[in-house]
């Protein structure tokens, strides 16, 4: 994934994913469409985002399923889980200055609620 593509996906997810859990494929597809349209407006080609992420749908689906900090169970793709965690942790590190390990631990405890993550990360500084 290009740096520009991964940074865009990371930023978009942090700023636009709703603070609710869902497994509705139509809702996830709508979010993917919104993200791809936003990327296009910024001149970022879909291929830049898809170079390492097999499925943007799966990454967003995973993020939406784990809004409250629950972890994947069963045979969900480990790569998808790692990418989603790494994207969010990287954004949190850049925004707050905490370590990547601290960011991952916060995400595991809190979930992907961006406002809650920021609030807790600032206490770690």
C-alpha positions as CSV (number, residue, x, y, z in Angstrom):
1,X,0.0,0.0,0.0
2,X,1.4,3.4,-0.8
3,X,2.1,5.7,2.1
4,X,-0.4,8.1,0.7
5,X,-3.1,5.4,0.3
6,X,-2.6,3.9,3.8
7,X,-2.5,7.4,5.4
8,X,-5.7,8.3,3.7
9,X,-7.5,5.1,4.7
10,X,-6.2,5.5,8.2
11,X,-7.4,9.1,8.5
12,X,-10.7,8.5,6.8
13,X,-11.6,5.6,9.1
14,X,-10.6,7.5,12.2
15,X,-12.7,10.5,11.2
16,X,-15.7,8.9,9.5
17,X,-16.6,5.5,11.0
18,X,-19.7,5.8,13.2
19,X,-19.5,5.1,16.9
20,X,-21.7,2.0,16.6
21,X,-21.2,-1.6,15.9
22,X,-22.8,-3.1,12.8
23,X,-22.6,-6.2,10.7
24,X,-25.0,-5.0,8.0
25,X,-23.3,-5.6,4.7
26,X,-25.2,-2.7,3.1
27,X,-24.0,-0.2,5.7
28,X,-20.4,-1.4,5.3
29,X,-20.7,-1.2,1.5
30,X,-22.0,2.3,1.9
31,X,-19.0,3.3,4.1
32,X,-16.6,1.7,1.5
33,X,-18.2,3.7,-1.2
34,X,-18.0,6.9,0.8
35,X,-14.3,6.3,1.5
36,X,-13.5,5.5,-2.2
37,X,-15.3,8.7,-3.4
38,X,-13.4,10.8,-0.8
39,X,-10.1,9.2,-1.9
40,X,-11.0,10.0,-5.6
41,X,-11.7,13.6,-4.6
42,X,-8.2,13.8,-3.1
43,X,-6.6,12.2,-6.2
44,X,-5.9,8.9,-4.6
45,X,-6.5,5.9,-6.9
46,X,-8.3,2.8,-5.5
47,X,-5.2,0.8,-6.4
48,X,-3.1,2.8,-4.0
49,X,-5.4,1.6,-1.2
50,X,-5.7,-2.0,-2.4
51,X,-2.0,-2.8,-2.8
52,X,-1.7,-4.5,0.6
53,X,-5.3,-4.6,1.8
54,X,-7.1,-7.4,0.1
55,X,-10.4,-5.9,0.9
56,X,-11.3,-2.5,2.1
57,X,-14.7,-3.9,2.9
58,X,-13.1,-6.5,5.3
59,X,-11.0,-3.8,7.0
60,X,-14.0,-1.5,7.6
61,X,-16.2,-4.5,8.6
62,X,-13.6,-5.6,11.2
63,X,-13.3,-2.1,12.6
64,X,-17.1,-1.8,12.8
65,X,-17.4,-5.2,14.6
66,X,-14.8,-4.2,17.2
67,X,-16.0,-0.7,18.2
68,X,-16.1,-1.7,21.9
69,X,-12.8,-3.4,22.1
70,X,-13.9,-7.0,21.5
71,X,-11.4,-9.2,19.6
72,X,-12.1,-11.4,16.5
73,X,-13.1,-14.9,17.2
74,X,-13.2,-17.9,14.9
75,X,-11.5,-17.9,11.6
76,X,-11.5,-14.2,10.7
77,X,-8.6,-13.1,8.6
78,X,-5.6,-12.4,10.9
79,X,-4.2,-10.1,8.2
80,X,-7.3,-8.0,8.1
81,X,-7.3,-7.8,11.9
82,X,-3.6,-6.8,11.9
83,X,-4.1,-4.2,9.2
84,X,-7.1,-2.6,10.9
85,X,-5.2,-2.5,14.3
86,X,-2.0,-1.2,12.7
87,X,-3.9,1.6,10.8
88,X,-5.6,2.8,13.9
89,X,-2.6,2.5,16.1
90,X,-0.4,4.4,13.6
91,X,-2.9,7.2,13.5
92,X,-3.1,7.3,17.3
93,X,0.8,7.4,17.6
94,X,1.0,10.3,15.1
95,X,-1.8,12.3,16.8
96,X,-0.7,11.9,20.4
97,X,3.0,10.9,20.5
98,X,2.4,7.7,22.5
99,X,4.3,4.5,21.5
100,X,2.9,2.0,19.1
101,X,2.7,-0.6,21.8
102,X,0.7,1.8,24.0
103,X,-1.7,2.6,21.1
104,X,-2.3,-1.1,20.4
105,X,-3.0,-1.8,24.1
106,X,-5.5,1.1,24.2
107,X,-7.3,-0.2,21.1
108,X,-7.5,-3.6,22.6
109,X,-9.0,-2.2,25.8
110,X,-11.3,0.5,24.4
111,X,-12.1,-0.4,20.8
112,X,-11.9,1.9,17.9
113,X,-13.9,4.9,19.3
114,X,-11.6,7.7,18.2
115,X,-12.6,10.2,20.8
116,X,-12.2,7.7,23.6
117,X,-8.8,6.7,22.3
118,X,-7.6,10.3,22.1
119,X,-8.8,11.0,25.6
120,X,-7.1,8.0,27.1
121,X,-3.9,8.5,25.0
122,X,-3.4,12.0,26.4
123,X,-3.4,10.6,29.9
124,X,-0.4,8.4,28.9
125,X,1.7,11.3,27.8
